[in-house]
Amino acid sequence: MRTQLPVVDADLLALLRADLVAARYTVPGVAEVLGPMAGAALAREHPLAAEQVTATSTDPCAALIRLFALGAPVDLRDVQAALPSVGIDGVAALCLVRQEGDGLVATCDLRPYAADDSAWWVASDRSELATGAPLTPDHVLGIGGASTTLATWTPRTRVRRALDVGTGSGVQALHLSQDADEVVVTDLSERALAYAAFNAALNGVTWDIRRGSMLEPVRGETFDLIVSNPPFVITPRDGSMPLFEYRDAGAAGDAVVADLVRGLGEHLAPGGVAQLLGNWEIRRGTDWRDRVGAWVADSGLDALVVQREVQDPAQYAETWAHDSGHRPGTAEYQSMYNAWLADFASRDVESVGFGIITLHRPAEDREPFVDLMDVRGPVGEAMGTTVAVGLAARERLAGMSDDDVLDETWVAAPDVTLEHHLVPGSSEPRAVTVVQGGGLRLRVPLGTGAAAYLGVADGSLTPRQALVAVASLIEEDPAEVISATVPTIRYLVANGLLVS
Ligand SMILES: C[S@@+](CC[C@H](N)C(=O)[O-])C[C@H]1O[C@@H](n2cnc3c(N)ncnc32)[C@H](O)[C@@H]1O
């Protein structure tokens, strides 16, 4: 049976917020109480170390961790001491707790969350960690790995109107509230929208909350920034699988993401950006770039897509069965696993890609660019800036001829280094690689011309000047050296390794 949803009461929420701050139930406060080991274990959804640390602590923050993050029963007196202003009656009136024996048990998960200079709290359904049971079909997610991935990859600039499609408990919308005059959020799930309303009120922000499927509630409207961590999980549709609202929007294969990508164009204002996560099927013998590229073709939008992970069908089944709280050895796990393998086999799907899609409507009339990159390794932290810089660089390059690129004085970015690979005993490198310290952390092997240019890219020479000199030194045709090198220079500029 589902628990009651949290109630929005502005007066009680103000008291609750004051109590949470006073108890230091904040990201740094929780980190201090748990310490690095228990904190890291809890982030991996292993609660035992956190249970040990908080069991003997008299810190009010420890009581709140037990109550709201670990789902443990907490003595009434400890809750009263930790939340003296709102009090037990107040948290009960907000429908955040229920009595169980001598203690109180939380009816939802409530965690502090912080990013940049902001500190928030996010209420959501209790996780498997707290309930010890698989998730229910209408489960409302808290802050997961995908949520933070999208949040860190979203460019943050001041905008007028922002939209969060599939807002869930409103994690992305909290971020949007920092930079947007107006935030619209949508979700199909009434339960999710109740949490979103509660979280907006708890954090003192205002959203225009609309119920409906994907982009339906914003028909005819445009936005400057759209974000979506959509229900992108590819789920067999033969009825053999429990469905979860948080990850399954009811379409076959990767159609949910394809339709969303195709639908976003009409909702982006000139200069507007859409940032979303997605899965895509990779059929045997095909290239993921062709599939995802077809979703954006003819849209008039710029597209920058970074594939971050590729899983085979078995890995995919393991990931998503585990995510919904199912464990190997149960009949349900086995049936889900088999259904996934059969579903992928029926479409000859060899693997599934996961990545981040950025769409941009050019502010003026020009040919859009489409760039699909495979970057699987670790990346920098502030990826939103990388995306913004990457869009701006590509937009600039779209307006530059090869001659323009050759006659600009580029400078190697401060995080760029060159690796010279030497055969022992030789002073001439056999290979040269340019390495990016931040952002996508690209490693780009360089040909002779690009290696020579990068070696002197301090703003004193244009590529043309450097390449003509190199061609004369190695006794090759300058035109050939130049034409062989221009694509690399464009690639390095697009990705922020060369700047001006
Ligand atoms: C993966 S969760 C994302 C939650 C949150 N935005 C985040 O970043 O963590 C996907 C959300 O999409 C919602 N959803 C599912 N089907 C939908 C649909 N057809 N239209 C709109 N939202 C839908 C789910 O209820 C869920 O809240």
Coordinates of C-alpha atoms and ligand atoms in Angstrom, one line a residue:
M1 CA 0.0 0.0 0.0
R2 CA 1.3 3.5 -0.9
T3 CA 2.1 5.9 1.9
Q4 CA 0.5 9.4 1.9
L5 CA 2.2 12.1 0.0
P6 CA 3.8 15.0 1.7
V7 CA 1.6 18.0 2.3
V8 CA 2.4 21.6 1.3
D9 CA 1.9 23.9 4.3
A10 CA 4.0 27.1 3.9
D11 CA 4.1 27.9 7.6
L12 CA 5.1 24.4 8.7
L13 CA 7.7 24.2 5.9
A14 CA 9.3 27.4 7.0
L15 CA 9.7 25.9 10.5
L16 CA 11.0 22.6 9.1
R17 CA 13.5 24.4 7.0
A18 CA 14.8 26.4 10.0
D19 CA 15.1 23.1 12.0
L20 CA 17.0 21.3 9.2
V21 CA 19.5 24.2 9.0
A22 CA 19.9 24.4 12.8
A23 CA 20.5 20.6 13.0
R24 CA 23.0 21.0 10.1
Y25 CA 21.1 18.4 8.1
T26 CA 22.9 19.8 5.1
V27 CA 25.4 18.3 2.7
P28 CA 28.5 19.4 4.8
G29 CA 26.7 18.6 8.1
V30 CA 25.8 15.0 7.0
A31 CA 29.4 14.5 5.6
E32 CA 30.8 15.6 9.0
V33 CA 28.6 13.2 11.0
L34 CA 29.1 10.2 8.7
G35 CA 32.8 10.7 7.9
P36 CA 34.3 9.8 4.6
M37 CA 33.9 6.0 4.8
A38 CA 30.2 5.8 5.9
G39 CA 29.4 8.7 3.6
A40 CA 30.9 7.0 0.6
A41 CA 29.3 3.7 1.4
L42 CA 25.8 5.4 1.7
A43 CA 26.4 7.0 -1.6
R44 CA 26.9 3.5 -3.0
E45 CA 23.6 2.6 -1.3
H46 CA 25.3 0.5 1.4
P47 CA 23.8 1.8 4.7
L48 CA 25.5 -0.4 7.3
A49 CA 28.4 1.9 8.1
A50 CA 26.1 4.9 8.3
E51 CA 23.8 2.9 10.6
Q52 CA 26.8 2.2 12.9
V53 CA 28.0 5.8 13.0
T54 CA 24.6 7.3 13.7
A55 CA 23.4 4.6 16.2
T56 CA 25.5 6.0 19.0
S57 CA 25.6 9.6 18.1
T58 CA 23.6 12.2 20.0
D59 CA 24.0 14.8 17.2
P60 CA 20.5 15.9 16.0
C61 CA 21.8 15.5 12.4
A62 CA 22.5 11.8 13.1
A63 CA 18.8 11.4 14.2
L64 CA 17.7 13.0 10.9
I65 CA 20.0 10.8 8.9
R66 CA 18.5 7.7 10.5
L67 CA 15.0 9.0 10.0
F68 CA 15.1 10.4 6.5
A69 CA 18.0 8.8 4.7
L70 CA 18.3 5.3 6.3
G71 CA 14.5 4.8 6.9
A72 CA 15.1 3.6 10.5
P73 CA 12.7 4.1 13.4
V74 CA 13.8 7.0 15.6
D75 CA 12.8 7.6 19.2
L76 CA 10.2 10.3 19.5
R77 CA 12.3 12.3 21.9
D78 CA 15.3 12.3 19.4
V79 CA 13.0 13.6 16.6
Q80 CA 11.6 16.3 18.9
A81 CA 15.1 17.4 19.8
A82 CA 16.2 17.5 16.2
L83 CA 13.1 19.3 14.9
P84 CA 12.1 21.5 17.9
S85 CA 10.3 24.3 15.9
V86 CA 8.1 22.2 13.6
G87 CA 7.8 19.5 16.2
I88 CA 6.5 16.0 15.9
D89 CA 2.9 17.2 15.3
G90 CA 4.2 19.4 12.5
V91 CA 6.2 16.7 10.7
A92 CA 3.2 14.4 11.1
A93 CA 0.9 17.1 9.7
L94 CA 3.3 17.4 6.7
C95 CA 2.8 13.6 6.3
L96 CA 6.6 13.0 6.5
V97 CA 6.4 10.5 9.4
R98 CA 4.2 7.9 11.0
Q99 CA 4.4 6.4 14.5
E100 CA 5.7 2.9 14.9
G101 CA 5.9 1.7 18.5
D102 CA 7.9 4.2 20.6
G103 CA 9.4 5.7 17.5
L104 CA 8.7 7.5 14.3
V105 CA 9.4 6.2 10.8
A106 CA 9.7 8.5 7.8
T107 CA 7.1 8.0 5.1
C108 CA 9.5 9.5 2.5
D109 CA 13.2 10.0 1.8
L110 CA 14.3 13.6 2.5
R111 CA 17.9 14.5 1.8
P112 CA 20.0 17.6 1.6
Y113 CA 21.4 18.3 -1.8
A114 CA 23.9 21.0 -2.8
A115 CA 25.4 22.3 -6.0
D116 CA 27.4 25.4 -6.8
D117 CA 26.5 27.9 -4.1
S118 CA 23.0 26.5 -3.4
A119 CA 21.7 24.1 -0.7
W120 CA 18.4 22.4 -1.0
W121 CA 16.4 19.4 0.4
V122 CA 14.7 16.9 -1.8
A123 CA 11.9 14.6 -0.7
S124 CA 11.1 11.5 -2.7
D125 CA 9.8 8.0 -2.2
R126 CA 11.7 5.8 0.2
S127 CA 14.4 3.9 -1.6
E128 CA 15.0 0.2 -1.6
L129 CA 17.7 0.9 1.0
A130 CA 15.0 2.0 3.4
T131 CA 12.2 -0.4 2.5
G132 CA 14.2 -3.5 1.8
A133 CA 11.8 -4.3 -1.0
P134 CA 11.8 -3.8 -4.8
L135 CA 10.4 -0.5 -6.0
T136 CA 6.7 -0.1 -6.7
P137 CA 5.5 0.9 -10.2
D138 CA 4.7 4.5 -9.2
H139 CA 8.0 5.0 -7.3
V140 CA 9.3 8.6 -7.4
L141 CA 13.0 8.8 -7.6
G142 CA 15.3 10.8 -5.4
I143 CA 18.6 12.1 -6.7
G144 CA 20.3 9.4 -8.6
G145 CA 23.4 9.1 -10.7
A146 CA 21.5 10.1 -13.9
S147 CA 20.1 13.2 -12.2
T148 CA 23.5 14.5 -11.2
T149 CA 25.0 13.6 -14.6
L150 CA 22.3 15.8 -16.3
A151 CA 22.7 18.5 -13.7
T152 CA 26.4 18.7 -14.2
W153 CA 26.2 18.6 -18.0
T154 CA 23.6 21.4 -18.3
P155 CA 25.0 24.8 -19.4
R156 CA 24.0 27.5 -16.8
T157 CA 23.4 31.0 -18.1
R158 CA 20.7 33.4 -17.2
V159 CA 17.5 32.6 -19.2
R160 CA 14.0 33.8 -19.3
R161 CA 12.0 30.6 -19.6
A162 CA 13.2 27.1 -18.6
L163 CA 11.4 23.7 -18.8
D164 CA 12.0 20.4 -17.1
V165 CA 10.4 17.5 -18.8
G166 CA 9.7 14.5 -16.5
T167 CA 10.6 16.5 -13.4
G168 CA 10.1 13.7 -10.9
S169 CA 10.8 15.2 -7.5
G170 CA 12.1 18.3 -9.2
V171 CA 15.9 18.0 -8.9
Q172 CA 16.7 19.6 -12.2
A173 CA 14.1 22.3 -11.6
L174 CA 15.9 23.3 -8.4
H175 CA 18.9 24.0 -10.6
L176 CA 16.8 25.8 -13.2
S177 CA 15.4 28.1 -10.5
Q178 CA 18.9 29.6 -10.0
D179 CA 19.1 30.9 -13.5
A180 CA 15.6 31.2 -15.0
D181 CA 12.9 33.9 -14.5
E182 CA 10.2 31.3 -15.0
V183 CA 10.4 27.5 -14.6
V184 CA 7.8 25.1 -16.0
V185 CA 7.9 21.5 -15.0
T186 CA 6.0 18.5 -16.4
D187 CA 5.4 14.9 -15.5
L188 CA 2.9 12.2 -16.2
S189 CA 3.0 11.0 -12.6
E190 CA 0.7 12.7 -10.2
R191 CA 2.8 11.3 -7.3
A192 CA 5.9 12.8 -8.8
L193 CA 4.2 16.2 -9.2
A194 CA 3.1 16.1 -5.5
Y195 CA 6.7 15.7 -4.5
A196 CA 7.8 18.4 -6.9
A197 CA 5.2 20.8 -5.4
F198 CA 6.5 19.9 -1.9
N199 CA 10.1 20.4 -2.8
A200 CA 9.5 23.7 -4.5
A201 CA 7.7 24.9 -1.4
L202 CA 10.3 23.5 1.0
N203 CA 13.1 25.2 -0.9
G204 CA 11.2 28.5 -1.3
V205 CA 11.0 28.5 -5.1
T206 CA 8.0 28.7 -7.5
W207 CA 7.4 26.4 -10.5
D208 CA 4.6 26.2 -13.0
I209 CA 3.7 22.6 -12.5
R210 CA 1.8 20.8 -15.3
R211 CA 0.6 17.2 -15.6
G212 CA 0.8 15.4 -19.0
S213 CA 2.9 13.3 -21.3
M214 CA 6.3 14.6 -22.3
L215 CA 5.9 17.8 -24.3
E216 CA 2.1 17.8 -24.4
P217 CA 1.6 20.2 -21.5
V218 CA 3.7 22.9 -23.3
R219 CA 2.2 22.7 -26.7
G220 CA 2.8 25.9 -28.7
E221 CA 5.3 27.3 -26.1
T222 CA 9.0 28.0 -26.5
F223 CA 11.8 28.0 -23.9
D224 CA 15.4 29.2 -23.7
L225 CA 16.6 26.1 -21.8
I226 CA 14.9 22.7 -21.7
V227 CA 16.3 19.9 -19.6
S228 CA 15.1 16.3 -19.4
N229 CA 16.2 13.1 -17.7
P230 CA 13.4 11.3 -19.5
P231 CA 12.1 7.8 -18.8
F232 CA 14.6 6.5 -21.3
V233 CA 15.0 2.8 -20.2
I234 CA 14.3 0.4 -23.0
T235 CA 11.7 -2.1 -21.7
P236 CA 10.2 -5.1 -23.3
R237 CA 6.6 -4.4 -24.1
D238 CA 5.2 -8.0 -24.1
G239 CA 3.7 -7.7 -20.6
S240 CA 6.4 -9.9 -19.0
M241 CA 8.0 -7.0 -17.2
P242 CA 7.0 -4.9 -14.2
L243 CA 6.8 -1.3 -15.5
F244 CA 8.1 1.6 -13.5
E245 CA 6.9 5.2 -14.2
Y246 CA 10.2 6.7 -13.3
R247 CA 12.0 5.0 -16.2
D248 CA 9.4 3.7 -18.7
A249 CA 7.2 6.0 -20.8
G250 CA 5.4 3.2 -22.6
A251 CA 7.1 3.2 -26.1
A252 CA 9.0 0.3 -27.7
G253 CA 12.8 0.3 -28.0
D254 CA 14.4 3.8 -27.9
A255 CA 11.3 5.5 -29.4
V256 CA 10.7 7.7 -26.3
V257 CA 14.1 9.4 -26.6
A258 CA 13.8 9.6 -30.4
D259 CA 10.4 11.2 -30.2
L260 CA 11.5 13.6 -27.5
V261 CA 14.5 14.7 -29.6
R262 CA 12.4 15.1 -32.7
G263 CA 9.8 17.1 -30.7
L264 CA 12.1 19.5 -29.0
G265 CA 12.8 21.7 -32.0
E266 CA 9.5 23.5 -32.0
H267 CA 9.9 24.3 -28.3
L268 CA 13.4 25.9 -28.5
A269 CA 13.5 29.7 -28.8
P270 CA 16.2 31.1 -31.1
G271 CA 19.5 30.6 -29.2
G272 CA 17.8 28.1 -26.9
V273 CA 19.4 24.9 -25.6
A274 CA 18.0 21.5 -24.7
Q275 CA 20.0 19.2 -22.6
L276 CA 18.9 15.6 -22.1
L277 CA 20.0 12.1 -21.4
G278 CA 19.1 9.1 -23.5
N279 CA 19.6 5.5 -24.5
W280 CA 19.8 4.3 -28.1
E281 CA 19.8 0.9 -29.6
I282 CA 22.8 -0.2 -31.6
R283 CA 21.7 -2.9 -34.1
R284 CA 24.2 -5.4 -35.4
G285 CA 26.5 -4.0 -38.1
T286 CA 25.3 -0.4 -37.6
D287 CA 26.9 2.8 -36.2
W288 CA 25.1 4.6 -33.3
R289 CA 26.0 7.9 -35.0
D290 CA 23.7 7.0 -37.9
R291 CA 20.8 6.2 -35.6
V292 CA 21.1 9.2 -33.3
G293 CA 22.1 11.5 -36.2
A294 CA 18.8 10.6 -38.0
W295 CA 16.8 11.8 -35.0
V296 CA 18.3 15.3 -35.4
A297 CA 18.6 15.4 -39.2
D298 CA 16.4 18.1 -40.8
S299 CA 15.5 19.6 -37.5
G300 CA 17.3 22.8 -38.2
L301 CA 19.0 22.4 -34.8
D302 CA 22.6 22.1 -33.9
A303 CA 23.4 18.8 -32.1
L304 CA 26.2 17.8 -29.9
V305 CA 25.9 14.2 -28.7
V306 CA 28.4 12.5 -26.4
Q307 CA 28.1 8.7 -26.0
R308 CA 29.4 7.9 -22.5
E309 CA 28.7 4.2 -22.1
V310 CA 27.8 1.1 -24.2
Q311 CA 26.3 -2.0 -22.6
D312 CA 25.5 -5.3 -24.2
P313 CA 22.0 -6.7 -23.6
A314 CA 23.0 -8.8 -20.6
Q315 CA 24.7 -5.8 -18.9
Y316 CA 21.7 -3.7 -19.6
A317 CA 19.3 -6.3 -18.0
E318 CA 21.6 -6.5 -15.0
T319 CA 21.8 -2.8 -14.5
W320 CA 18.1 -2.1 -14.8
A321 CA 16.8 -5.2 -12.9
H322 CA 19.2 -4.1 -10.1
D323 CA 18.0 -0.5 -10.3
S324 CA 14.4 -1.5 -9.5
G325 CA 15.5 -3.5 -6.5
H326 CA 15.5 -7.0 -8.0
R327 CA 18.3 -9.3 -7.2
P328 CA 19.6 -12.5 -8.9
G329 CA 18.1 -15.7 -7.6
T330 CA 14.5 -14.5 -7.6
A331 CA 12.0 -15.7 -10.2
E332 CA 11.1 -12.1 -11.0
Y333 CA 14.8 -11.2 -11.7
Q334 CA 15.2 -14.2 -14.0
S335 CA 12.0 -13.5 -15.9
M336 CA 13.0 -9.8 -16.4
Y337 CA 16.5 -10.8 -17.5
N338 CA 15.1 -13.3 -20.0
A339 CA 12.6 -10.8 -21.3
W340 CA 15.3 -8.2 -21.9
L341 CA 17.5 -10.6 -23.8
A342 CA 14.6 -11.8 -26.0
D343 CA 13.4 -8.2 -26.7
F344 CA 16.8 -7.0 -27.8
A345 CA 17.4 -10.2 -29.9
S346 CA 14.0 -9.6 -31.6
R347 CA 15.4 -6.3 -33.1
D348 CA 19.0 -7.6 -33.5
V349 CA 20.2 -5.1 -30.9
E350 CA 23.9 -5.8 -30.2
S351 CA 24.3 -3.1 -27.6
V352 CA 22.7 0.0 -26.0
G353 CA 24.4 3.4 -25.9
F354 CA 23.9 5.9 -23.2
G355 CA 24.8 9.5 -23.6
I356 CA 24.1 13.2 -23.3
I357 CA 22.3 15.1 -26.1
T358 CA 22.6 18.8 -26.5
L359 CA 20.4 20.6 -29.0
H360 CA 20.7 24.2 -29.9
R361 CA 18.5 26.4 -32.1
P362 CA 20.8 28.8 -34.0
A363 CA 19.9 32.4 -33.3
E364 CA 20.4 33.3 -37.0
D365 CA 19.9 31.5 -40.3
R366 CA 22.8 29.1 -41.0
E367 CA 23.5 25.4 -41.7
P368 CA 23.3 23.5 -38.3
F369 CA 26.2 21.4 -37.1
V370 CA 25.8 17.8 -35.9
D371 CA 28.7 16.4 -33.9
L372 CA 28.4 12.9 -32.4
M373 CA 31.3 11.9 -30.2
D374 CA 32.2 8.8 -28.3
V375 CA 33.9 9.7 -25.0
R376 CA 33.7 6.8 -22.6
G377 CA 36.4 7.7 -20.0
P378 CA 36.3 10.1 -17.0
V379 CA 35.5 13.7 -17.8
G380 CA 35.9 17.0 -15.9
E381 CA 33.5 18.2 -13.2
A382 CA 31.9 21.3 -14.7
M383 CA 30.7 19.8 -17.9
G384 CA 28.0 22.4 -18.4
T385 CA 30.7 24.9 -19.1
T386 CA 32.3 22.5 -21.5
V387 CA 29.0 22.1 -23.3
A388 CA 28.5 25.9 -23.5
V389 CA 32.1 26.5 -24.7
G390 CA 31.7 23.6 -27.2
L391 CA 28.5 25.0 -28.7
A392 CA 30.0 28.5 -28.9
A393 CA 33.2 27.2 -30.6
R394 CA 31.2 25.1 -33.1
E395 CA 28.9 28.0 -33.8
R396 CA 32.0 30.2 -34.5
L397 CA 33.6 27.5 -36.7
A398 CA 30.3 27.2 -38.7
G399 CA 30.9 30.7 -39.9
M400 CA 34.6 30.3 -40.7
S401 CA 36.1 29.1 -43.9
D402 CA 39.2 26.9 -43.9
D403 CA 41.2 30.1 -44.8
D404 CA 39.7 31.9 -41.8
V405 CA 40.8 29.0 -39.6
L406 CA 44.3 29.0 -41.1
D407 CA 44.7 32.7 -40.6
E408 CA 43.6 33.0 -37.0
T409 CA 46.2 33.0 -34.2
W410 CA 45.1 30.2 -32.0
V411 CA 46.6 29.5 -28.6
A412 CA 46.7 26.1 -26.9
A413 CA 44.3 26.1 -23.9
P414 CA 46.0 26.2 -20.4
D415 CA 44.9 22.6 -19.6
V416 CA 46.5 21.2 -22.8
T417 CA 49.8 19.2 -22.8
L418 CA 51.7 17.4 -25.5
E419 CA 52.9 13.8 -25.1
H420 CA 55.9 12.8 -27.2
H421 CA 56.2 9.1 -27.5
L422 CA 59.9 8.2 -28.1
V423 CA 61.5 5.0 -29.0
P424 CA 64.4 4.5 -26.5
G425 CA 67.6 6.0 -28.0
S426 CA 65.7 8.2 -30.5
S427 CA 65.2 11.9 -30.1
E428 CA 62.5 12.1 -32.7
P429 CA 59.0 11.2 -31.4
R430 CA 57.4 8.3 -33.1
A431 CA 54.0 9.7 -32.1
V432 CA 52.6 12.9 -30.6
T433 CA 49.4 13.1 -28.7
V434 CA 47.7 16.3 -27.4
V435 CA 46.0 15.8 -24.1
Q436 CA 43.2 17.8 -22.6
G437 CA 43.3 18.2 -18.8
G438 CA 39.7 19.1 -18.2
G439 CA 36.4 19.0 -20.1
L440 CA 36.1 15.8 -22.2
R441 CA 39.7 15.0 -21.3
L442 CA 40.3 14.2 -25.0
R443 CA 43.5 12.5 -26.2
V444 CA 44.1 13.3 -29.8
P445 CA 46.9 11.7 -31.9
L446 CA 48.5 14.3 -34.1
G447 CA 49.9 14.1 -37.6
T448 CA 53.1 15.9 -38.5
G449 CA 51.6 19.3 -39.3
A450 CA 49.3 19.4 -36.3
A451 CA 52.1 18.3 -33.9
A452 CA 54.4 21.0 -35.2
Y453 CA 51.7 23.6 -35.0
L454 CA 50.6 22.6 -31.4
G455 CA 54.3 22.9 -30.4
V456 CA 54.2 26.6 -31.3
A457 CA 50.6 27.5 -30.6
D458 CA 51.3 30.4 -28.3
G459 CA 49.5 33.0 -30.3
S460 CA 52.6 34.2 -32.2
L461 CA 51.9 32.2 -35.4
T462 CA 48.8 31.3 -37.5
P463 CA 48.4 27.7 -38.5
R464 CA 49.2 28.8 -42.1
Q465 CA 52.5 30.3 -41.2
A466 CA 53.5 27.3 -39.1
L467 CA 52.4 24.7 -41.6
V468 CA 54.2 26.5 -44.5
A469 CA 57.4 26.5 -42.5
V470 CA 57.0 22.8 -41.5
A471 CA 56.3 21.8 -45.1
S472 CA 59.5 23.4 -46.2
L473 CA 61.4 21.7 -43.4
I474 CA 60.1 18.2 -44.3
E475 CA 60.2 19.0 -48.0
E476 CA 56.5 18.4 -48.6
D477 CA 53.9 20.3 -50.6
P478 CA 52.6 23.1 -48.3
A479 CA 49.1 22.8 -49.8
E480 CA 49.0 19.1 -48.9
V481 CA 50.3 19.6 -45.4
I482 CA 47.7 22.3 -44.9
S483 CA 44.8 20.3 -46.2
A484 CA 45.8 17.3 -44.1
T485 CA 45.9 19.4 -41.0
V486 CA 42.9 21.7 -41.2
P487 CA 40.4 19.0 -40.0
T488 CA 42.5 18.4 -36.9
I489 CA 42.7 22.1 -36.1
R490 CA 38.9 22.5 -36.5
Y491 CA 38.5 19.5 -34.2
L492 CA 40.8 21.0 -31.6
V493 CA 39.1 24.4 -31.8
A494 CA 35.6 22.8 -31.5
N495 CA 36.6 21.0 -28.4
G496 CA 38.4 23.9 -26.7
L497 CA 42.0 22.6 -27.0
L498 CA 42.8 25.6 -29.2
V499 CA 41.3 29.0 -28.3
S500 CA 41.6 32.6 -29.4
Ligands
LIG1 C1 14.3 9.3 -14.8 S1 13.0 10.2 -14.0 C2 13.8 11.8 -13.9 C3 13.4 12.5 -12.6 C4 14.2 13.8 -12.4 N1 13.9 14.8 -13.5 C5 15.7 13.6 -12.3 O1 16.5 14.2 -13.1 O2 16.1 12.8 -11.5 C6 11.9 10.3 -15.3 C7 10.6 11.0 -15.0 O3 9.7 11.0 -16.1 C8 8.4 10.8 -15.7 N2 7.6 10.2 -16.8 C9 7.4 9.0 -17.1 N3 6.6 8.9 -18.2 C10 6.4 10.1 -18.6 C11 5.7 10.7 -19.7 N4 5.1 10.0 -20.6 N5 5.6 12.1 -19.8 C12 6.2 12.8 -18.9 N6 6.9 12.3 -17.8 C13 7.0 11.0 -17.7 C14 8.5 9.9 -14.5 O4 7.3 10.0 -13.7 C15 9.8 10.4 -13.8 O5 9.4 11.4 -12.9

